[in-house]
Coordinates of C-alpha atoms in Angstrom, one line a residue:
M1 CA 98.8 106.1 94.7
T2 CA 102.5 106.3 95.2
E3 CA 104.5 106.4 92.0
T4 CA 107.9 104.9 91.5
P5 CA 110.5 106.9 90.0
A6 CA 111.4 105.9 86.6
L7 CA 115.0 106.7 86.7
H8 CA 117.3 106.2 89.8
A9 CA 120.5 107.9 90.5
L10 CA 123.6 105.8 91.3
W11 CA 125.1 105.6 94.5
P12 CA 129.1 104.5 94.7
A13 CA 129.0 101.9 97.5
P14 CA 132.2 102.9 99.5
L15 CA 135.1 100.4 99.4
A16 CA 136.4 99.6 103.1
D17 CA 140.2 100.6 103.0
G18 CA 141.1 98.5 106.3
T19 CA 138.9 97.0 109.2
V20 CA 136.0 98.3 110.6
H21 CA 135.7 99.4 114.1
A22 CA 132.3 101.4 115.1
T23 CA 129.3 101.7 117.6
V24 CA 126.2 101.9 115.3
T25 CA 122.9 102.8 116.9
V26 CA 120.2 100.9 114.7
P27 CA 116.8 102.6 114.5
G28 CA 113.6 100.9 116.1
S29 CA 112.1 97.6 114.8
K30 CA 109.6 98.2 111.9
S31 CA 107.9 95.0 112.7
V32 CA 107.4 96.0 116.4
T33 CA 106.4 99.7 115.6
N34 CA 103.8 98.9 113.2
R35 CA 102.3 96.1 115.3
A36 CA 102.5 98.6 118.3
L37 CA 100.6 101.4 116.4
V38 CA 97.8 98.9 115.5
L39 CA 97.2 97.5 118.9
A40 CA 97.2 100.9 120.2
A41 CA 94.7 102.2 117.8
L42 CA 92.5 99.4 118.7
A43 CA 93.0 99.8 122.5
A44 CA 90.2 101.1 125.0
E45 CA 92.7 104.0 126.2
P46 CA 95.5 106.1 125.2
G47 CA 99.0 104.5 124.9
W48 CA 102.7 105.5 123.8
V49 CA 105.0 104.2 121.2
R50 CA 108.7 105.0 122.4
R51 CA 111.8 105.3 120.2
P52 CA 109.6 104.2 117.1
L53 CA 110.9 103.8 113.6
R54 CA 110.6 107.0 111.6
S55 CA 110.6 105.4 107.8
R56 CA 108.7 105.1 104.9
D57 CA 106.8 102.1 106.2
S58 CA 105.9 103.4 109.8
Q59 CA 104.8 106.7 108.3
L60 CA 102.5 105.0 105.9
M61 CA 101.1 102.9 109.1
S62 CA 100.6 106.1 111.1
D63 CA 99.0 108.1 108.3
A64 CA 96.7 105.3 107.4
L65 CA 95.5 105.0 111.1
R66 CA 95.1 109.0 111.2
A67 CA 92.9 108.6 108.2
L68 CA 90.6 106.3 110.1
G69 CA 90.3 108.5 112.9
V70 CA 93.2 107.8 115.4
G71 CA 95.0 110.4 116.8
I72 CA 98.8 110.2 116.6
E73 CA 100.8 113.0 118.5
E74 CA 104.5 112.9 117.8
T75 CA 106.9 114.5 120.5
A76 CA 110.8 115.1 120.0
S77 CA 111.5 113.7 123.4
S78 CA 109.7 112.1 126.4
S79 CA 110.8 110.0 129.1
S80 CA 109.0 106.4 130.4
G81 CA 109.5 104.7 133.8
D82 CA 112.1 102.6 132.5
G83 CA 114.1 106.0 131.5
A84 CA 113.3 105.5 127.8
G85 CA 114.2 108.8 126.2
G86 CA 113.9 109.9 122.5
E87 CA 111.1 110.3 120.0
A88 CA 107.8 109.1 121.1
W89 CA 104.3 108.9 119.7
R90 CA 101.0 109.5 122.0
V91 CA 98.2 107.2 120.4
I92 CA 94.8 108.3 121.1
P93 CA 92.1 105.5 120.1
A94 CA 88.8 106.9 118.6
A95 CA 85.7 105.7 116.9
L96 CA 87.1 104.5 113.6
H97 CA 85.3 105.8 110.6
G98 CA 85.5 106.6 106.7
P99 CA 85.2 107.4 104.1
A100 CA 89.1 107.2 104.0
T101 CA 91.7 106.1 101.3
I102 CA 94.9 104.4 102.7
D103 CA 98.1 104.4 100.7
V104 CA 99.9 101.3 101.5
G105 CA 103.1 102.0 99.4
N106 CA 104.8 98.7 98.9
A107 CA 104.5 97.9 103.0
G108 CA 103.4 94.6 103.6
T109 CA 102.3 95.3 107.3
V110 CA 100.0 98.0 105.8
M111 CA 98.3 96.3 103.2
R112 CA 97.7 93.0 105.3
F113 CA 97.3 94.5 109.0
L114 CA 95.0 97.3 108.1
P115 CA 91.8 95.6 106.0
P116 CA 91.1 93.8 109.3
V117 CA 91.2 96.9 111.2
A118 CA 89.0 98.7 108.3
T119 CA 86.3 96.2 109.0
L120 CA 85.9 97.6 112.5
A121 CA 85.2 101.3 110.8
A122 CA 82.1 102.9 109.7
G123 CA 82.2 103.9 106.0
D124 CA 84.0 102.7 102.9
I125 CA 88.0 102.2 103.2
R126 CA 89.8 102.2 100.0
F127 CA 93.2 100.5 99.8
D128 CA 95.7 101.6 97.1
G129 CA 99.7 101.5 96.8
D130 CA 102.9 101.0 94.6
P131 CA 102.4 99.1 91.4
R132 CA 104.4 96.4 92.8
S133 CA 101.5 96.2 95.8
Y134 CA 99.2 94.8 93.3
E135 CA 101.3 91.8 92.6
R136 CA 101.9 90.8 96.3
P137 CA 99.7 88.2 97.8
L138 CA 96.6 89.1 99.9
G139 CA 94.1 87.1 98.4
Q140 CA 94.0 84.9 101.8
V141 CA 93.5 87.8 104.0
I142 CA 90.6 89.3 101.7
S143 CA 88.7 85.6 101.6
A144 CA 89.4 85.2 105.6
L145 CA 87.6 88.6 106.3
R146 CA 84.8 87.8 104.0
T147 CA 84.3 84.4 106.0
L148 CA 84.6 86.5 109.1
G149 CA 81.6 88.7 108.0
A150 CA 83.5 91.4 106.1
R151 CA 82.1 93.2 102.8
I152 CA 85.2 94.0 100.5
D153 CA 85.1 95.1 96.9
D154 CA 88.4 93.8 95.0
D155 CA 86.8 93.3 91.6
G156 CA 87.5 89.5 92.0
R157 CA 91.6 90.1 92.2
G158 CA 92.1 89.1 95.2
A159 CA 94.4 91.7 95.7
L160 CA 94.9 95.7 95.6
P161 CA 93.2 98.0 95.2
L162 CA 90.4 97.4 97.0
T163 CA 87.7 98.8 99.2
V164 CA 86.5 97.5 102.7
Q165 CA 83.0 98.3 103.2
G166 CA 83.3 99.0 106.9
G167 CA 80.3 98.2 109.2
G168 CA 81.7 99.4 112.5
A169 CA 82.1 95.8 113.9
L170 CA 82.8 92.5 112.7
E171 CA 81.4 89.2 113.7
G172 CA 84.5 87.1 113.7
G173 CA 84.9 83.3 114.6
V174 CA 86.6 80.4 112.9
V175 CA 88.3 80.8 109.7
E176 CA 90.9 78.7 107.6
I177 CA 93.6 80.2 105.8
D178 CA 96.7 79.1 103.7
A179 CA 99.7 81.5 105.2
S180 CA 102.4 79.4 103.3
N181 CA 103.5 82.6 101.3
S182 CA 103.5 85.1 104.6
S183 CA 102.8 84.7 108.1
Q184 CA 101.5 88.6 108.0
F185 CA 98.4 86.8 107.1
V186 CA 98.1 85.2 110.5
S187 CA 99.3 88.2 112.4
A188 CA 96.7 90.5 110.3
L189 CA 93.7 88.5 111.6
L190 CA 95.4 88.1 115.3
L191 CA 95.8 91.7 116.0
S192 CA 92.2 92.9 115.4
G193 CA 90.8 89.6 116.5
P194 CA 90.3 90.8 120.2
R195 CA 87.8 93.5 118.5
F196 CA 85.9 91.0 116.7
N197 CA 82.5 90.2 118.2
Q198 CA 83.6 86.2 118.8
G199 CA 87.2 86.8 118.4
V200 CA 89.0 84.7 115.9
E201 CA 90.3 81.4 115.6
V202 CA 92.8 81.2 112.4
R203 CA 93.5 77.7 111.2
H204 CA 96.3 77.4 108.9
T205 CA 95.9 74.8 106.2
G206 CA 99.0 74.9 104.5
T207 CA 102.1 72.8 104.4
T208 CA 104.6 75.4 105.3
L209 CA 104.5 78.7 107.4
P210 CA 107.4 80.9 106.7
S211 CA 108.8 83.6 109.4
M212 CA 107.3 81.9 112.8
P213 CA 109.2 84.3 114.9
H214 CA 107.1 87.2 113.4
I215 CA 103.7 85.3 114.7
R216 CA 105.4 84.9 118.0
M217 CA 105.9 88.5 118.2
T218 CA 102.4 89.4 117.3
V219 CA 101.4 86.7 120.2
E220 CA 103.5 88.3 122.6
M221 CA 102.3 91.9 121.8
L222 CA 98.8 91.0 122.0
R223 CA 99.3 89.4 125.4
A224 CA 101.1 92.3 126.5
A225 CA 98.0 94.3 125.8
G226 CA 95.7 92.0 127.5
A227 CA 94.7 89.6 124.9
Q228 CA 93.9 86.0 125.5
V229 CA 95.8 83.9 123.0
D230 CA 95.9 80.3 122.6
T231 CA 98.8 78.8 120.4
P232 CA 100.3 75.8 119.3
E233 CA 103.1 76.4 121.4
A234 CA 101.2 76.6 124.6
G235 CA 99.5 73.1 124.2
G236 CA 97.1 74.0 121.7
E237 CA 96.2 72.3 118.2
P238 CA 98.9 72.6 115.6
N239 CA 98.8 75.7 113.4
V240 CA 95.6 76.9 115.1
W241 CA 95.8 80.2 117.1
R242 CA 92.5 81.5 119.1
V243 CA 92.1 85.3 120.3
A244 CA 89.4 85.9 122.5
P245 CA 87.1 88.9 122.5
S246 CA 88.6 91.8 124.9
A247 CA 89.4 95.3 125.5
L248 CA 92.9 96.1 124.8
L249 CA 95.3 98.0 127.2
G250 CA 96.6 101.2 126.3
R251 CA 100.4 100.5 127.0
D252 CA 103.8 102.2 127.1
V253 CA 105.8 100.3 124.5
V254 CA 109.5 100.9 124.1
V255 CA 110.3 99.8 120.5
E256 CA 113.7 97.5 120.4
P257 CA 116.4 98.3 117.6
D258 CA 115.7 96.6 114.5
L259 CA 118.0 93.7 114.5
S260 CA 117.5 92.8 111.0
N261 CA 118.7 96.3 110.0
A262 CA 121.8 95.9 112.0
Q263 CA 122.7 92.9 109.4
P264 CA 124.7 95.3 106.7
F265 CA 126.9 96.7 109.8
L266 CA 127.5 93.5 111.4
A267 CA 128.5 92.1 107.9
A268 CA 130.9 94.8 107.9
A269 CA 132.6 93.9 110.7
L270 CA 132.6 90.1 109.5
I271 CA 134.0 91.0 105.8
T272 CA 136.7 93.5 107.2
G273 CA 137.7 91.6 110.1
G274 CA 136.8 94.4 112.4
T275 CA 134.5 95.0 115.2
V276 CA 131.0 96.7 115.4
T277 CA 128.8 97.2 118.5
I278 CA 125.1 97.6 118.2
P279 CA 123.7 99.2 121.5
D280 CA 120.6 98.2 123.4
W281 CA 120.5 94.7 121.7
P282 CA 117.9 93.0 123.5
R283 CA 118.9 89.7 125.7
R284 CA 115.2 88.1 125.1
T285 CA 113.5 88.9 121.9
T286 CA 111.1 87.6 119.0
Q287 CA 112.8 89.4 116.3
P288 CA 114.2 87.2 113.6
G289 CA 117.3 89.2 113.4
D290 CA 118.7 87.8 116.6
E291 CA 119.5 84.8 114.4
L292 CA 122.1 86.6 113.2
R293 CA 124.3 86.1 116.0
R294 CA 124.5 82.2 115.2
I295 CA 124.7 82.5 111.5
F296 CA 127.2 85.0 111.1
T297 CA 129.3 83.4 114.0
E298 CA 129.0 80.3 111.7
M299 CA 130.4 82.2 108.8
G300 CA 133.4 83.4 110.6
G301 CA 132.8 86.0 113.3
S302 CA 132.3 86.0 117.0
C303 CA 129.7 87.8 119.1
E304 CA 129.2 88.8 122.8
L305 CA 126.3 90.3 124.8
T306 CA 127.6 93.1 127.0
D307 CA 126.3 96.0 129.0
A308 CA 127.3 98.3 125.7
G309 CA 125.1 95.9 123.5
L310 CA 126.3 93.2 121.1
V311 CA 129.9 93.1 120.3
F312 CA 130.5 91.5 116.9
T313 CA 134.1 90.7 115.8
G314 CA 135.1 89.4 112.3
S315 CA 138.0 87.0 111.8
G316 CA 139.2 88.0 108.7
K317 CA 137.8 84.9 107.1
I318 CA 134.3 84.5 105.4
H319 CA 132.9 80.9 105.5
G320 CA 130.2 79.3 103.4
I321 CA 127.1 78.1 105.1
D322 CA 124.4 75.7 104.6
V323 CA 121.2 77.2 106.4
D324 CA 117.6 77.1 106.6
L325 CA 116.2 80.3 106.6
G326 CA 112.6 79.5 106.4
E327 CA 112.0 81.3 109.7
V328 CA 114.1 84.2 109.2
G329 CA 113.8 84.9 105.3
E330 CA 114.3 88.5 105.5
L331 CA 118.0 88.1 106.3
T332 CA 118.6 86.1 103.1
P333 CA 119.8 89.2 101.0
G334 CA 122.4 90.1 103.5
I335 CA 123.5 86.5 104.0
A336 CA 123.8 85.9 100.3
A337 CA 126.1 89.1 99.9
V338 CA 128.3 87.6 102.6
A339 CA 128.4 84.4 101.2
A340 CA 129.2 85.6 97.6
L341 CA 132.5 86.7 99.3
A342 CA 133.3 83.6 101.3
D343 CA 135.9 81.2 101.0
S344 CA 133.5 78.1 100.2
P345 CA 129.9 77.4 98.7
S346 CA 126.7 78.4 100.7
T347 CA 123.4 76.8 100.5
L348 CA 120.3 79.1 101.7
R349 CA 117.1 76.9 102.0
G350 CA 113.5 77.5 102.9
V351 CA 112.8 80.7 101.4
A352 CA 110.9 80.0 98.3
H353 CA 108.3 82.7 99.7
L354 CA 110.8 85.4 99.0
R355 CA 109.8 85.4 95.3
L356 CA 106.7 87.3 96.7
H357 CA 108.3 89.8 98.7
E358 CA 109.0 93.5 97.6
T359 CA 110.6 92.1 94.7
D360 CA 111.4 88.4 93.6
R361 CA 114.5 88.3 95.8
L362 CA 115.7 84.9 94.7
A363 CA 115.6 86.2 91.0
A364 CA 116.8 89.5 92.0
L365 CA 119.9 88.3 94.0
T366 CA 120.7 85.6 91.5
A367 CA 120.7 88.3 88.5
E368 CA 122.7 91.1 90.2
I369 CA 125.6 88.9 92.1
N370 CA 125.9 87.2 88.7
G371 CA 126.2 90.6 87.0
L372 CA 129.1 91.4 89.0
G373 CA 131.1 88.0 88.1
G374 CA 129.3 85.7 90.9
E375 CA 127.7 82.3 90.4
V376 CA 124.5 82.3 92.1
T377 CA 122.0 79.4 91.1
E378 CA 118.1 79.6 91.9
T379 CA 117.1 76.2 93.7
A380 CA 113.3 75.3 94.2
D381 CA 113.2 77.0 97.7
G382 CA 116.6 79.0 97.6
L383 CA 119.8 79.9 96.2
H384 CA 123.1 77.9 95.9
I385 CA 126.2 80.4 95.9
R386 CA 129.6 79.5 94.6
P387 CA 132.2 82.4 95.5
R388 CA 133.9 83.7 92.5
P389 CA 135.8 86.9 92.2
L390 CA 133.8 89.8 91.5
H391 CA 134.0 93.0 89.7
G392 CA 132.5 96.3 89.9
G393 CA 129.2 97.2 88.2
V394 CA 125.7 98.5 88.6
F395 CA 123.6 96.6 91.3
H396 CA 120.0 97.0 90.8
T397 CA 117.7 97.1 94.0
Y398 CA 114.3 96.8 92.3
D399 CA 112.9 98.9 94.9
D400 CA 113.9 96.6 97.6
H401 CA 115.6 98.0 100.6
R402 CA 117.4 94.9 101.5
M403 CA 118.6 94.6 97.7
A404 CA 120.3 98.0 98.4
T405 CA 122.0 97.1 101.5
A406 CA 123.2 93.8 100.1
G407 CA 124.7 95.6 97.5
A408 CA 126.5 97.9 99.9
V409 CA 127.9 95.0 101.7
I410 CA 129.4 93.7 98.6
G411 CA 130.8 96.9 97.4
L412 CA 132.8 97.0 101.0
A413 CA 135.1 94.2 99.4
V414 CA 134.6 94.8 95.6
E415 CA 135.7 98.3 93.7
G416 CA 133.2 100.2 91.6
V417 CA 130.1 98.6 93.0
Q418 CA 127.2 101.2 92.0
I419 CA 123.9 100.8 93.7
E420 CA 120.9 102.0 92.0
N421 CA 118.4 103.9 94.1
V422 CA 120.0 103.5 97.5
A423 CA 117.0 105.8 98.7
T424 CA 114.8 102.7 98.8
T425 CA 116.5 101.9 102.3
A426 CA 114.4 104.8 103.5
K427 CA 111.5 102.1 103.8
T428 CA 112.9 100.9 107.2
L429 CA 116.4 102.3 107.4
P430 CA 116.5 106.1 107.0
D431 CA 119.9 107.8 106.2
F432 CA 121.5 104.5 105.4
P433 CA 124.2 106.2 103.3
K434 CA 125.0 108.6 106.0
M435 CA 125.2 105.8 108.6
W436 CA 127.2 103.7 106.4
A437 CA 129.9 106.7 105.9
R438 CA 130.1 107.1 109.4
M439 CA 130.7 103.6 110.4
L440 CA 133.6 103.4 107.7
S441 CA 135.0 106.6 109.2
G442 CA 135.1 105.0 112.8
A443 CA 132.7 107.8 113.9
G444 CA 129.6 105.2 114.6
A445 CA 126.3 106.0 113.1

């Protein structure tokens, strides 16, 4: 199990001394990288994952798959047919086996996507992780796998730690699941579904379903790997997804930049009235972060997709916003940080599920922004933010990468903000402090 340090150094968040003008190259998407690794591991032939995100979460995923017998060869550079260079990982599928112990850290994709994979392994696969991982919702995945024929020992907790008693195959079939707390519950079952004997039919029974773009991402990547997937959007039953049993293709996947991780850099342009360019921003994507173009434009900026990438420019003014973030909840911390500096109040809706993320993000944002002099009130499903003059102080991160970047955003406009444990950004954004400094220097990142 990975231990969390008891004491973290404070990082002085740099104050912007003028407008920001920079080009920032954002590392690859965690969501795409980890889905691509799982699908490549389950494929019938080797494949490539190019421009992957190298971060704590993706390292946990690759280490876990290696523990199950999958070969993952990392190369410094390679080239695919579309000219994509940079780092590349060759994934070589193998017969999955135990015994093995998998450290999930506090990575939702690892703790939810890999138990279904482990049912296909021969032998016992134990899952453990950071203390916070014990508190994160997993019971729906556990109960669903049992319904589909899996044997899982969790001592009745419905949570980590647990052991999957892999039998080398899983029968599969129809299962009901309440994914109101996380769309990852649905994605977890769909990703391994082609390898189940009967495939899988997932029927969501809850009243809400957050982060639908992530399910669309899963479906699109499954289809690209050769899977047959029926979805509600394609004329199927509402809240029902079906994956037929089939072999998966070994593919050559080029990972898009992580658009959600572009958020703090775009926020810097919005706050300072400057311009930030993000190269390789896709013109079509299933990533939730693409909504930043609309949201930050409504809050006072403007953007243009060019051959150089997304060019985002701030107007020097920040406006409040009333917005439902149910499908893009991961953007909430950064939007709340910007909203705390706006010229009018904001209401962020549809994100009650954030109370169950890396930390209780709604409580954390309320406590930390108010601790700097702000006025944030929790609502049943979000936050109401009334801007107030802010002052310096310690901004606690609760080992949550998006809390750390939110604090850095506020620090651009408020002198004396100190971020506790900025190193937690390594979860999805390695070298964030260096990237932040280079952006502010105008050198880019």
